[in-house]
């Protein structure tokens, strides 16, 4: 196995001497305010302004006394990542390239549907996993996103959707999937802090039932994720034999299929009402035969599961082809006949490279170009 690229830590979230309050959990926020000589109950007031109202300017936080607001404004900030680029697909999907304080970038995608609106959130800049069919894996530099950068994606989307204060009903952003750039279980602590903030009922208030974390199969972290966060789990399976999965998802060499399926069986809180979603990218002539479908059914035995069949989304330079519609249908019929829902995910936002596996920031390339220009 090739050495895994180093994962760099997020930068300190301080700009011009002012620390960002976004991304601190309730305990940390309270501690910070107490350190400043403020009363602990101020944390609850701030929480409401930051996460329920979406206010970024302390001057507008009118339940706080004016001197307190002024003091907070000299020491702290309520920041969002900057929107470096915004694109809208003909199908209504929106993609935002967000820039963080160190200039690194990651993408967030909003997918509106009839009965819901799903935000696809990134957990890292780049990804170490290098899955063969995924664009993100071709980006060499990888760093973890901090809690503020993960929560910041949700808040930036809510800004763009003009969805403040957090509405109770009729939201455009109802669901969150951690299916953007990166492997969330390789950045567990920051993802967990971010999700606890997002799930808090007095703030953004997105319920754990509406959140799905997608993993390529970091087996040792799966149980903790279920116990501590209780979110829905999606597993990127993509192959039913280790020989093939070793190639498509190299992480399989570390955590092979049998171990992965056992970790799925053991995932806390599973029931027929709460199933694991298995993602299966349809690659022509690679993993899409009826025999593969039958083997998949055998693997799923005993696991409350559904299967998302994802037509392969091409990207510049990718070496796979998407399975034919007939092959996908046939595959789905076999899985379905065995009692597992197996919807084919209609690709969304393909025209703006916003579909599964198409996300890649060009910040690295651009910075290299800038450096070259500076030298010349
Ligand atoms: N690292 C996590 C989450 C990010 S990928 C994971 O692996 O689950 C989100 C999903 O998109 C995964 O199922 C991934 O395998 C899939 N995907 C990646 N590239 C794709 C492509 N080109 N076409 C279709 N799906 C793709």
XYZ file of C-alpha atoms and ligand atoms in Angstrom:
402
model
C 0.000 0.000 0.000
C 1.265 3.482 -0.838
C 2.041 5.637 2.185
C -0.977 7.620 3.256
C -0.484 11.363 2.695
C -0.183 13.417 5.828
C -3.357 15.106 7.034
C -2.669 18.667 8.140
C -4.561 20.320 10.999
C -6.867 23.302 10.520
C -5.322 26.740 11.156
C -6.015 28.761 14.291
C -9.341 30.510 13.861
C -8.119 33.981 14.767
C -8.180 36.897 12.327
C -6.732 40.273 13.320
C -6.617 39.162 16.919
C -10.266 38.214 17.051
C -11.232 34.616 17.660
C -14.158 33.114 15.789
C -16.931 32.010 18.139
C -18.460 29.686 15.542
C -17.424 26.087 16.048
C -17.093 26.160 19.852
C -19.485 23.807 21.568
C -21.606 25.138 24.420
C -19.076 24.148 27.069
C -16.140 25.771 25.284
C -18.117 28.919 24.525
C -19.167 29.254 28.156
C -15.596 28.709 29.373
C -14.264 31.339 26.970
C -16.785 33.941 28.124
C -16.110 33.215 31.776
C -12.401 33.673 31.060
C -13.336 37.110 29.723
C -15.088 37.893 32.986
C -18.583 37.491 31.526
C -21.417 35.533 33.120
C -22.006 31.960 31.918
C -25.606 32.711 30.833
C -24.213 34.995 28.121
C -23.231 31.827 26.256
C -26.885 30.873 25.852
C -27.765 34.336 24.590
C -24.928 34.285 22.101
C -25.841 30.784 20.954
C -29.307 31.994 20.069
C -27.993 34.942 18.063
C -25.310 32.970 16.284
C -27.066 29.712 15.463
C -30.772 30.506 15.576
C -30.787 34.024 14.169
C -27.680 33.776 12.018
C -26.452 37.186 13.166
C -22.764 37.946 12.590
C -22.617 41.507 13.941
C -22.451 41.835 17.727
C -24.101 45.266 17.469
C -27.340 43.559 16.405
C -27.437 41.245 19.423
C -29.841 43.449 21.284
C -30.513 41.220 24.290
C -26.938 41.902 25.382
C -26.088 45.168 27.114
C -24.293 47.593 24.826
C -20.988 47.561 26.719
C -20.980 43.752 26.545
C -21.570 43.856 22.788
C -18.758 46.341 22.338
C -16.412 44.284 24.431
C -17.252 41.089 22.539
C -16.644 42.851 19.230
C -13.107 43.813 20.204
C -12.153 40.259 21.181
C -14.244 37.971 19.028
C -15.922 37.536 15.659
C -18.752 35.458 14.195
C -17.352 34.403 10.851
C -18.365 32.366 7.833
C -16.030 30.922 5.259
C -15.919 33.291 2.253
C -17.822 32.259 -0.866
C -15.082 32.128 -3.506
C -17.452 30.923 -6.227
C -21.166 30.156 -6.466
C -22.689 28.095 -9.252
C -26.219 26.982 -10.022
C -27.119 23.937 -12.118
C -30.013 23.905 -14.571
C -31.670 21.470 -12.119
C -31.525 23.946 -9.220
C -28.537 22.364 -7.487
C -26.188 24.994 -6.102
C -22.497 24.615 -5.403
C -20.395 26.941 -3.325
C -16.628 26.925 -3.271
C -15.774 28.188 0.193
C -12.450 29.752 1.137
C -11.091 29.449 4.654
C -8.774 31.790 6.555
C -5.604 30.081 5.263
C -6.759 30.276 1.645
C -7.648 26.572 1.412
C -10.982 25.747 -0.162
C -13.696 23.100 -0.085
C -17.052 22.691 -1.744
C -20.604 22.456 -0.427
C -23.613 21.483 -2.522
C -27.340 22.135 -1.981
C -29.693 19.715 -3.698
C -33.349 20.781 -3.674
C -35.986 18.070 -4.064
C -39.767 18.083 -3.879
C -40.010 17.155 -0.216
C -36.587 18.131 1.099
C -33.386 20.050 0.526
C -30.117 18.287 1.203
C -26.805 19.938 1.903
C -23.760 17.884 0.984
C -20.968 18.956 3.327
C -17.200 18.424 3.094
C -15.101 17.228 6.030
C -11.583 17.701 4.612
C -9.774 19.705 1.967
C -8.899 16.842 -0.380
C -8.978 13.229 0.810
C -6.356 10.602 1.632
C -8.356 7.633 0.398
C -7.676 7.963 -3.341
C -10.691 5.925 -4.469
C -10.040 5.213 -8.142
C -13.283 6.673 -9.468
C -13.385 9.838 -7.297
C -12.150 13.241 -8.423
C -11.382 14.470 -4.889
C -8.777 11.733 -4.463
C -6.655 13.256 -7.238
C -6.063 16.375 -5.157
C -2.716 15.889 -3.451
C -2.852 18.126 -0.404
C -5.107 17.142 2.475
C -6.080 18.930 5.615
C -8.831 18.440 8.120
C -11.572 21.003 8.366
C -12.117 22.449 11.827
C -15.536 22.534 13.510
C -16.066 26.169 12.452
C -15.329 25.283 8.841
C -17.806 22.408 8.887
C -20.579 24.297 10.689
C -19.635 27.287 8.517
C -20.688 25.369 5.407
C -24.183 24.960 6.814
C -24.315 28.615 7.854
C -23.005 29.869 4.507
C -25.664 27.803 2.746
C -28.335 29.217 5.034
C -27.070 32.719 4.228
C -27.333 32.021 0.500
C -30.795 30.505 0.905
C -31.826 33.457 3.114
C -33.001 30.993 5.714
C -32.652 32.828 9.037
C -33.813 32.620 11.742
C -33.859 28.798 11.750
C -37.385 28.020 10.527
C -39.374 25.260 12.217
C -41.092 24.055 9.048
C -40.840 24.489 5.303
C -37.092 24.632 5.254
C -35.063 24.607 2.079
C -32.263 22.957 4.013
C -33.808 19.968 5.803
C -31.123 17.289 5.517
C -27.360 17.116 5.763
C -25.130 14.450 4.261
C -21.412 14.259 4.969
C -20.696 13.136 1.438
C -18.638 16.018 0.116
C -14.858 16.108 0.035
C -12.982 14.033 2.574
C -13.430 11.053 4.861
C -15.414 12.218 7.910
C -14.255 9.340 10.122
C -10.624 10.395 9.545
C -11.573 13.753 11.080
C -13.913 12.409 13.705
C -13.413 14.876 16.575
C -13.970 17.969 14.466
C -16.911 16.397 12.656
C -18.447 15.340 15.983
C -18.099 18.832 17.487
C -19.590 20.360 14.349
C -22.513 17.936 14.241
C -23.340 18.479 17.906
C -23.601 22.202 17.174
C -25.712 21.592 14.066
C -28.035 19.222 15.972
C -28.546 21.555 18.946
C -32.276 22.285 19.212
C -31.758 25.924 20.184
C -29.715 26.692 17.106
C -29.527 25.258 13.615
C -31.649 22.395 14.933
C -31.142 19.748 12.264
C -32.126 16.443 13.874
C -29.759 13.472 13.858
C -32.406 11.589 11.894
C -31.881 14.030 9.037
C -28.107 13.712 9.058
C -26.189 10.983 7.244
C -22.483 10.424 7.608
C -20.870 8.584 4.719
C -17.709 6.549 5.219
C -15.546 4.458 2.947
C -15.299 2.089 5.907
C -13.051 3.339 8.719
C -14.060 0.340 10.801
C -12.589 1.321 14.208
C -14.531 4.612 14.260
C -17.940 3.358 13.234
C -19.250 2.257 16.617
C -18.269 5.527 18.299
C -19.998 7.476 15.580
C -23.217 5.563 16.190
C -23.020 5.730 19.975
C -21.969 9.343 20.350
C -23.743 11.026 17.463
C -26.557 8.642 16.539
C -26.636 9.883 12.962
C -27.541 7.715 9.985
C -24.687 5.826 8.425
C -23.906 5.378 4.757
C -21.152 3.014 3.681
C -19.412 3.314 0.326
C -19.190 -0.340 -0.633
C -18.835 -0.309 -4.434
C -17.519 -3.871 -4.714
C -18.404 -7.253 -3.259
C -15.000 -8.960 -3.552
C -11.848 -7.860 -1.729
C -9.689 -8.158 -4.891
C -11.804 -5.546 -6.641
C -12.535 -3.370 -3.614
C -8.797 -3.230 -2.850
C -8.416 -1.497 -6.195
C -11.473 0.766 -6.182
C -11.359 1.741 -2.500
C -7.748 1.184 -1.343
C -8.829 1.583 2.296
C -10.192 -1.952 1.877
C -6.652 -3.288 2.240
C -6.716 -2.039 5.805
C -10.352 -2.898 6.617
C -11.550 -5.663 4.301
C -15.151 -6.421 3.427
C -15.807 -9.034 6.139
C -14.665 -6.646 8.909
C -16.614 -3.802 7.381
C -19.825 -5.818 7.220
C -19.372 -6.908 10.844
C -18.970 -3.265 11.901
C -22.196 -2.530 10.020
C -24.020 -5.344 11.843
C -22.764 -3.855 15.121
C -23.724 -0.250 14.288
C -25.686 1.058 17.291
C -29.386 1.746 16.894
C -30.014 -0.203 13.701
C -33.555 -1.325 12.998
C -35.835 -1.640 10.021
C -36.777 1.979 10.574
C -33.091 2.986 10.728
C -31.112 1.217 8.074
C -27.592 1.542 6.825
C -27.374 2.927 3.325
C -24.888 1.114 1.121
C -23.598 3.219 -1.719
C -22.668 1.421 -4.898
C -21.230 3.339 -7.824
C -22.172 1.703 -11.133
C -19.041 1.187 -13.241
C -19.502 -0.381 -16.655
C -18.009 -3.872 -16.881
C -16.299 -3.491 -13.502
C -18.802 -4.128 -10.698
C -22.207 -4.162 -12.410
C -22.921 -7.813 -13.315
C -25.926 -9.812 -12.090
C -23.454 -12.062 -10.234
C -22.190 -8.955 -8.374
C -25.774 -8.085 -7.462
C -26.399 -11.571 -6.088
C -23.155 -11.462 -4.089
C -24.214 -8.093 -2.707
C -27.481 -9.587 -1.481
C -25.543 -12.327 0.317
C -23.290 -9.748 1.991
C -26.260 -7.754 3.265
C -27.862 -10.764 4.941
C -29.004 -9.807 8.418
C -28.307 -6.078 8.092
C -31.200 -3.603 7.965
C -30.046 -2.027 4.730
C -30.921 -0.112 1.640
C -28.742 0.284 -1.415
C -28.173 3.508 -3.317
C -27.106 2.780 -6.858
C -25.058 5.771 -8.003
C -24.491 6.113 -11.739
C -20.794 6.910 -12.138
C -20.239 10.628 -12.596
C -17.357 11.277 -14.969
C -14.754 13.981 -14.391
C -11.913 15.317 -16.514
C -9.418 12.479 -16.942
C -11.447 9.714 -15.250
C -10.904 6.237 -16.669
C -14.296 4.605 -15.984
C -17.596 4.586 -17.804
C -21.037 4.613 -16.269
C -22.992 1.333 -16.552
C -25.814 1.248 -19.093
C -29.307 2.089 -17.889
C -30.325 -1.523 -18.576
C -27.457 -2.925 -16.489
C -28.298 -0.603 -13.608
C -31.972 -1.572 -13.807
C -31.176 -5.288 -13.862
C -28.770 -4.948 -10.924
C -31.367 -2.977 -8.962
C -34.089 -5.533 -9.703
C -32.012 -8.363 -8.224
C -31.274 -6.394 -5.043
C -34.864 -5.252 -4.806
C -36.262 -8.755 -5.228
C -34.211 -9.780 -2.187
C -36.114 -7.215 -0.118
C -33.746 -4.244 -0.149
C -34.827 -0.875 -1.476
C -32.356 0.002 -4.216
C -33.126 3.388 -5.716
C -30.999 4.697 -8.554
C -29.731 8.127 -7.529
C -30.405 10.570 -10.309
C -27.232 12.567 -10.720
C -27.764 16.177 -9.709
C -25.727 19.159 -10.733
C -23.529 17.238 -13.202
C -23.298 20.324 -15.420
C -21.509 22.264 -12.673
C -19.410 19.276 -11.510
C -21.426 19.121 -8.302
C -22.445 15.453 -8.450
C -21.002 12.656 -6.275
C -17.263 12.321 -6.639
C -16.866 15.382 -8.838
C -15.841 17.811 -6.129
C -12.343 19.093 -6.247
C -10.990 22.424 -5.260
C -8.606 23.988 -7.729
C -7.038 26.126 -5.008
C -3.872 24.025 -4.941
C -3.371 24.325 -8.658
C -4.185 27.992 -8.562
C -1.821 28.719 -5.705
C 0.985 26.906 -7.531
C 0.251 29.090 -10.550
C 0.352 32.189 -8.321
C 3.684 31.121 -6.837
C 5.106 30.480 -10.286
C 3.913 33.921 -11.394
C 5.511 35.493 -8.318
C 8.862 33.839 -9.065
C 8.831 34.756 -12.755
N -15.311 9.543 2.107
C -16.711 9.327 2.246
C -17.595 10.474 1.801
C -17.269 11.167 0.488
S -17.678 10.396 -1.045
C -17.110 8.063 1.542
O -16.274 7.469 0.872
O -18.236 7.620 1.703
C -19.417 10.364 -1.207
C -19.886 9.251 -2.151
O -19.658 9.573 -3.546
C -19.174 7.947 -1.890
O -20.072 6.879 -1.934
C -18.251 7.892 -3.076
O -17.774 6.607 -3.294
C -19.125 8.424 -4.170
N -18.397 8.789 -5.389
C -17.126 9.209 -5.484
N -16.786 9.454 -6.761
C -17.869 9.200 -7.510
C -18.151 9.312 -8.905
N -17.242 9.753 -9.746
N -19.397 8.971 -9.332
C -20.331 8.557 -8.441
N -20.125 8.460 -7.107
C -18.903 8.768 -6.647
